XYZ file of C-alpha atoms in Angstrom:
396
model
C 3.383 52.807 58.066
C 1.941 49.491 56.104
C 3.409 45.931 56.215
C 5.861 46.604 53.554
C 7.653 49.607 55.880
C 7.261 46.826 58.749
C 9.150 43.916 57.081
C 11.561 46.106 55.682
C 12.609 47.196 59.109
C 12.441 44.328 60.601
C 14.631 42.915 57.525
C 16.772 45.580 58.087
C 17.258 44.992 61.969
C 18.182 41.236 61.175
C 21.092 42.540 58.136
C 22.177 45.293 61.125
C 22.828 42.101 63.628
C 24.595 40.156 61.311
C 26.527 42.957 60.492
C 27.673 43.072 63.952
C 28.094 39.554 63.753
C 25.103 38.332 66.266
C 24.692 34.594 65.916
C 22.109 34.125 62.846
C 19.422 32.398 64.917
C 19.420 35.220 67.422
C 19.408 37.680 64.668
C 16.232 36.476 62.461
C 14.634 36.065 66.200
C 15.095 38.741 67.010
C 13.818 40.728 63.920
C 11.133 38.332 64.416
C 10.042 39.697 67.818
C 10.721 43.411 66.314
C 8.333 42.593 63.413
C 5.728 41.153 65.909
C 5.730 44.520 67.895
C 5.562 46.625 64.716
C 2.153 44.782 64.060
C 1.004 45.519 67.377
C 1.021 42.076 68.996
C 1.223 41.746 72.562
C 3.429 39.809 74.770
C 1.219 37.135 75.203
C 0.628 37.208 71.471
C 4.376 36.817 70.592
C 5.066 34.130 72.920
C 1.567 32.255 71.789
C 3.108 32.265 67.760
C 6.442 31.267 69.349
C 4.650 28.403 70.798
C 2.493 27.388 67.664
C 5.526 27.457 65.655
C 7.405 25.441 67.541
C 5.241 23.252 68.400
C 3.691 22.620 64.615
C 4.505 19.432 62.749
C 5.799 21.279 60.197
C 8.713 22.561 62.241
C 8.924 19.076 64.520
C 9.413 17.647 60.792
C 12.053 19.883 59.729
C 14.655 19.415 62.485
C 13.642 16.143 62.030
C 15.039 16.223 58.630
C 17.671 17.838 59.617
C 19.265 16.277 62.605
C 19.199 13.174 60.169
C 20.988 14.714 57.801
C 23.257 15.902 60.162
C 23.758 12.638 61.744
C 24.099 11.049 58.271
C 27.219 13.986 58.003
C 28.641 12.792 61.337
C 28.689 8.987 60.126
C 30.139 10.371 56.870
C 33.047 11.855 58.604
C 33.656 9.106 60.972
C 33.577 6.124 58.636
C 35.687 7.455 55.674
C 32.904 7.722 53.552
C 33.898 11.534 52.741
C 37.555 10.426 51.869
C 35.996 7.593 49.373
C 34.176 10.390 47.860
C 37.357 12.197 47.331
C 38.591 9.231 46.065
C 35.946 8.612 43.644
C 35.904 12.041 42.222
C 39.637 11.676 41.488
C 38.863 8.902 39.420
C 35.942 10.381 37.717
C 36.575 13.898 36.861
C 40.211 14.540 34.864
C 40.112 17.838 36.891
C 39.044 17.530 40.762
C 37.351 20.791 40.940
C 34.422 19.809 38.742
C 33.304 17.861 41.548
C 32.826 21.005 43.626
C 30.079 21.368 41.361
C 28.948 17.649 40.646
C 28.179 16.848 44.659
C 26.185 19.907 45.310
C 24.411 19.465 42.118
C 23.479 15.880 42.652
C 21.934 16.473 45.906
C 20.074 19.366 44.399
C 18.102 16.752 42.886
C 16.437 16.005 45.990
C 13.701 18.596 47.117
C 14.702 18.562 50.622
C 14.891 21.186 53.323
C 18.752 22.799 54.062
C 20.190 19.959 51.214
C 22.952 22.335 50.759
C 24.034 20.964 54.537
C 24.452 17.456 53.018
C 27.104 18.550 50.147
C 28.964 20.666 52.521
C 31.186 18.042 53.694
C 31.545 16.195 50.619
C 33.292 19.138 48.532
C 34.940 20.095 51.886
C 38.231 17.646 51.505
C 39.087 18.703 47.659
C 38.180 22.726 49.010
C 40.606 22.611 51.544
C 43.132 20.969 48.915
C 42.545 24.061 46.676
C 42.946 26.501 49.387
C 39.477 28.113 48.799
C 38.117 30.022 50.971
C 35.276 29.544 53.433
C 33.390 32.233 51.741
C 34.160 31.022 48.200
C 33.304 27.252 49.110
C 29.811 28.465 50.950
C 29.054 30.159 47.253
C 29.972 27.222 45.396
C 28.122 24.712 47.314
C 25.100 27.075 47.627
C 24.944 27.806 43.896
C 25.453 24.456 42.330
C 22.753 23.277 44.886
C 20.361 25.216 43.477
C 20.957 24.829 39.683
C 17.664 22.281 39.383
C 15.332 24.889 41.182
C 14.226 26.802 37.926
C 13.041 23.302 36.270
C 13.464 20.016 38.049
C 9.716 18.567 38.331
C 10.189 17.777 42.055
C 10.341 20.945 43.228
C 7.442 21.724 45.112
C 7.636 25.396 42.968
C 7.383 24.439 39.736
C 4.144 21.871 41.024
C 2.974 24.674 42.496
C 3.101 26.824 39.545
C 1.475 24.560 37.548
C -1.788 24.205 39.398
C -1.915 28.128 39.572
C -1.136 28.616 35.836
C -3.359 25.313 34.826
C -0.131 24.153 32.486
C 1.577 20.795 33.055
C 4.659 20.321 34.859
C 6.156 19.477 31.845
C 6.033 21.879 30.015
C 7.142 24.414 32.741
C 10.144 22.170 33.044
C 11.261 22.182 29.826
C 10.481 25.746 28.954
C 12.511 26.905 32.115
C 15.359 24.231 32.045
C 17.724 26.930 29.737
C 17.584 28.628 33.169
C 19.138 25.791 34.956
C 21.869 25.811 32.187
C 22.730 29.327 32.592
C 23.242 29.068 36.039
C 25.659 26.010 35.520
C 27.789 28.117 33.089
C 27.641 31.069 34.937
C 29.080 29.048 37.791
C 31.372 27.091 35.878
C 33.167 30.638 33.910
C 32.639 32.503 37.397
C 33.539 30.350 40.576
C 35.152 27.097 38.993
C 37.327 28.014 36.190
C 39.193 30.644 37.661
C 40.474 27.665 40.687
C 43.847 26.825 39.630
C 43.797 22.903 39.906
C 46.212 20.169 38.581
C 44.588 18.040 35.571
C 44.637 14.041 37.053
C 45.420 11.985 33.905
C 45.700 8.899 36.035
C 42.276 8.436 36.806
C 40.281 5.330 36.387
C 36.143 5.177 35.371
C 34.901 2.057 36.295
C 36.920 1.757 39.851
C 35.846 6.168 40.317
C 31.972 4.348 39.634
C 31.994 1.720 42.209
C 33.500 3.865 44.820
C 30.611 6.700 43.808
C 28.245 4.247 44.395
C 29.777 2.771 47.678
C 30.412 5.846 49.009
C 26.952 7.687 48.058
C 24.251 5.290 48.479
C 22.867 6.687 51.666
C 22.247 9.516 49.695
C 20.475 7.244 46.801
C 18.239 5.436 49.647
C 17.308 9.319 49.790
C 16.869 9.843 46.538
C 14.345 6.475 46.084
C 12.495 6.695 48.656
C 11.766 10.161 48.736
C 11.625 11.233 44.667
C 10.875 7.198 43.232
C 8.832 6.039 45.595
C 7.258 9.273 47.200
C 7.862 9.061 50.938
C 7.910 12.169 53.343
C 11.570 13.402 53.392
C 11.354 12.390 56.952
C 11.406 8.783 56.643
C 13.943 8.764 53.597
C 16.316 10.909 55.821
C 16.099 8.503 58.557
C 16.341 5.930 56.521
C 19.296 7.105 54.551
C 20.889 7.751 57.977
C 20.422 4.421 59.290
C 21.949 2.718 56.179
C 24.937 4.625 56.682
C 25.031 3.628 60.159
C 24.484 0.150 60.641
C 27.283 -1.303 58.221
C 29.659 0.830 61.144
C 27.756 0.723 64.204
C 30.262 -0.710 66.361
C 33.123 1.902 65.039
C 30.587 4.917 65.467
C 30.736 7.271 68.044
C 27.445 7.510 68.924
C 27.196 10.105 71.412
C 29.416 12.423 68.776
C 26.498 11.463 66.105
C 24.259 12.892 68.821
C 25.890 15.911 69.596
C 26.373 16.794 66.129
C 22.753 16.232 64.971
C 20.970 17.856 68.052
C 23.498 21.126 68.080
C 21.782 24.003 70.203
C 22.683 26.609 67.341
C 21.256 25.150 64.723
C 17.988 23.779 66.405
C 17.736 27.602 67.587
C 18.230 28.823 64.252
C 15.599 26.333 62.843
C 12.987 27.734 65.516
C 13.603 31.121 64.835
C 13.237 30.808 60.809
C 9.845 29.196 61.552
C 8.867 31.615 64.384
C 9.406 34.391 61.842
C 7.499 32.355 59.242
C 4.071 32.092 61.921
C 4.679 36.061 62.552
C 4.343 36.908 58.750
C 1.140 34.458 59.028
C 0.114 35.656 62.302
C 0.302 39.779 61.452
C -1.054 39.168 58.019
C 2.209 40.712 56.694
C 2.459 37.886 53.919
C -0.858 38.095 52.370
C -0.998 41.845 52.740
C 2.257 42.700 50.893
C 1.658 41.412 47.244
C -1.661 43.983 47.446
C 0.170 46.219 48.919
C 2.988 46.513 45.950
C 0.165 46.298 43.542
C -1.772 49.307 44.962
C 1.810 51.501 44.359
C 0.701 51.761 40.776
C 3.901 50.881 39.363
C 4.407 49.556 35.826
C 3.015 45.866 35.110
C 6.992 44.868 34.440
C 8.261 46.514 37.633
C 5.191 44.753 39.482
C 6.185 41.485 38.157
C 9.930 41.554 38.965
C 9.132 43.526 42.140
C 6.098 41.432 44.570
C 7.847 38.241 43.928
C 11.350 39.399 44.625
C 10.526 40.669 47.719
C 8.306 37.426 48.947
C 11.355 35.411 48.043
C 14.047 37.492 49.908
C 11.725 37.151 52.600
C 10.790 33.944 53.260
C 13.920 32.121 51.328
C 11.175 29.206 49.901
C 10.974 29.108 46.009
C 7.322 27.630 46.794
C 6.309 30.431 49.074
C 6.788 33.436 46.465
C 4.774 31.297 43.691
C 2.136 30.216 45.677
C 1.544 33.656 47.690
C 2.193 36.361 44.394
C 1.559 34.021 41.566
C -2.428 34.039 41.893
C -2.307 37.842 42.438
C -0.066 38.160 39.166
C -2.108 36.061 37.028
C -3.962 38.625 35.078
C -0.770 39.833 33.789
C 0.528 36.492 32.929
C -0.531 36.947 29.320
C 2.257 35.519 27.948
C 4.794 32.603 29.332
C 7.927 35.043 29.326
C 6.151 36.981 32.230
C 5.594 33.959 34.204
C 9.437 33.111 33.667
C 9.860 36.534 34.468
C 8.351 36.416 37.929
C 9.675 33.274 38.723
C 13.428 34.156 38.018
C 12.819 37.684 40.008
C 11.550 35.734 42.825
C 14.652 33.220 42.796
C 17.060 36.257 43.074
C 15.636 36.959 46.091
C 15.390 33.737 47.458
C 18.900 33.053 46.587
C 19.971 36.620 48.403
C 17.828 35.406 51.596
C 19.021 35.440 54.848
C 16.399 33.415 55.908
C 17.449 30.628 53.412
C 18.219 27.784 55.247
C 20.863 26.539 52.598
C 22.684 29.599 52.501
C 22.413 30.111 56.235
C 23.749 26.535 57.150
C 26.236 26.492 54.618
C 27.720 29.905 56.048
C 27.463 28.168 59.398
C 29.229 24.663 58.311
C 32.428 26.571 56.707
C 32.282 29.204 59.541
C 31.899 31.895 56.616
C 30.704 35.599 56.837
C 27.448 35.855 55.532
C 28.145 39.566 54.779
C 31.093 38.414 52.469
C 29.165 35.226 51.156
C 26.877 38.074 49.609
C 29.713 40.197 48.249
C 31.044 37.435 45.972
C 27.625 36.291 44.927
C 26.767 39.667 43.631
C 28.257 39.541 40.157
C 27.397 35.952 39.652
C 23.517 36.695 40.503
C 23.621 39.717 38.313
C 24.854 37.583 35.122
C 22.686 34.701 35.499
C 19.717 37.397 35.953
C 20.970 39.683 32.777
C 21.182 36.501 30.861
C 18.015 35.232 32.120
C 16.308 38.387 31.082
C 17.892 37.857 27.664
C 16.457 34.449 27.485
C 12.950 35.435 28.651
C 12.776 38.205 25.886
C 14.926 37.321 23.254
C 14.374 33.609 22.837
C 11.481 32.145 25.054
């Protein structure tokens, strides 16, 4: 059996365990160990890979960022920021259900790991008011958090694609932007429009803008420091947390903030995801995968679709499927439409990846069943893909 078979078997184990309602972190960890065993790693090799992944700066950085975000959400919930956001949304939007899209989209402008975890508590109040199910609110939060990833120039995938293709970031962003618009439109018609919500005719735009700035300034701190000034997300997330904490320092329960920031289940989930990625590297699986698919002698279009889709599905990261597959597919990129097709295909894989942090954290936060989330996401994702294909081949 080859690397593709091993990866599929490992992936199948994760899916089966999730279906059995095993904790997501435990499921990914078990799938990771199984993958290592299939590739012939010894127990020592498995332990060494776990040590390397756990102690790497990439993992430590990720945990620090997530801990800061979790701490920020705890401060938000304790100090009334979330209530203020809800009030702001009530003034700014004629219909509060639009905040379910606007707030995750705002967070989506920040290329940060597990950004959906920031917006999840922000839309919780409105979602509760409308009686939206855990699975639906997971999908809404997840969907609108990622509408910018097709084209926003701060995303690593766009920057890496620019370097590989020798095309400016501006050109890629402008030509891919219609995919962002398509995703917003699909989300509106299939996710937001069916929600029955009363129209608010008593809004006050000026008051709403002031409340919005007062309630979201910690997020703006993160945006300015990480995007405008270009500092690492570790610093911006920590400073954003401090900007929310310090004005309310005496009233906030610090122990509760600490507990919320360092939840064992979430820390283990992060360690499991990073262990899986380390094993992909140690076994050479992720490097061999594109070559294996290319060696199957499928039609070129099928290769352009399948290769980034599988890598996106397995890694759950946009810059991973771009960085790993675009160099191999470069000879096939004779027209930008093939680039767009490869990007869209990888994006669809990433969207359904069970190791995509935004997906698993949103589901964890709302206590949603991941299997049900996949089912409700299937139709919007299919429509997105088909409309994306129409744009690529009929317009681009």
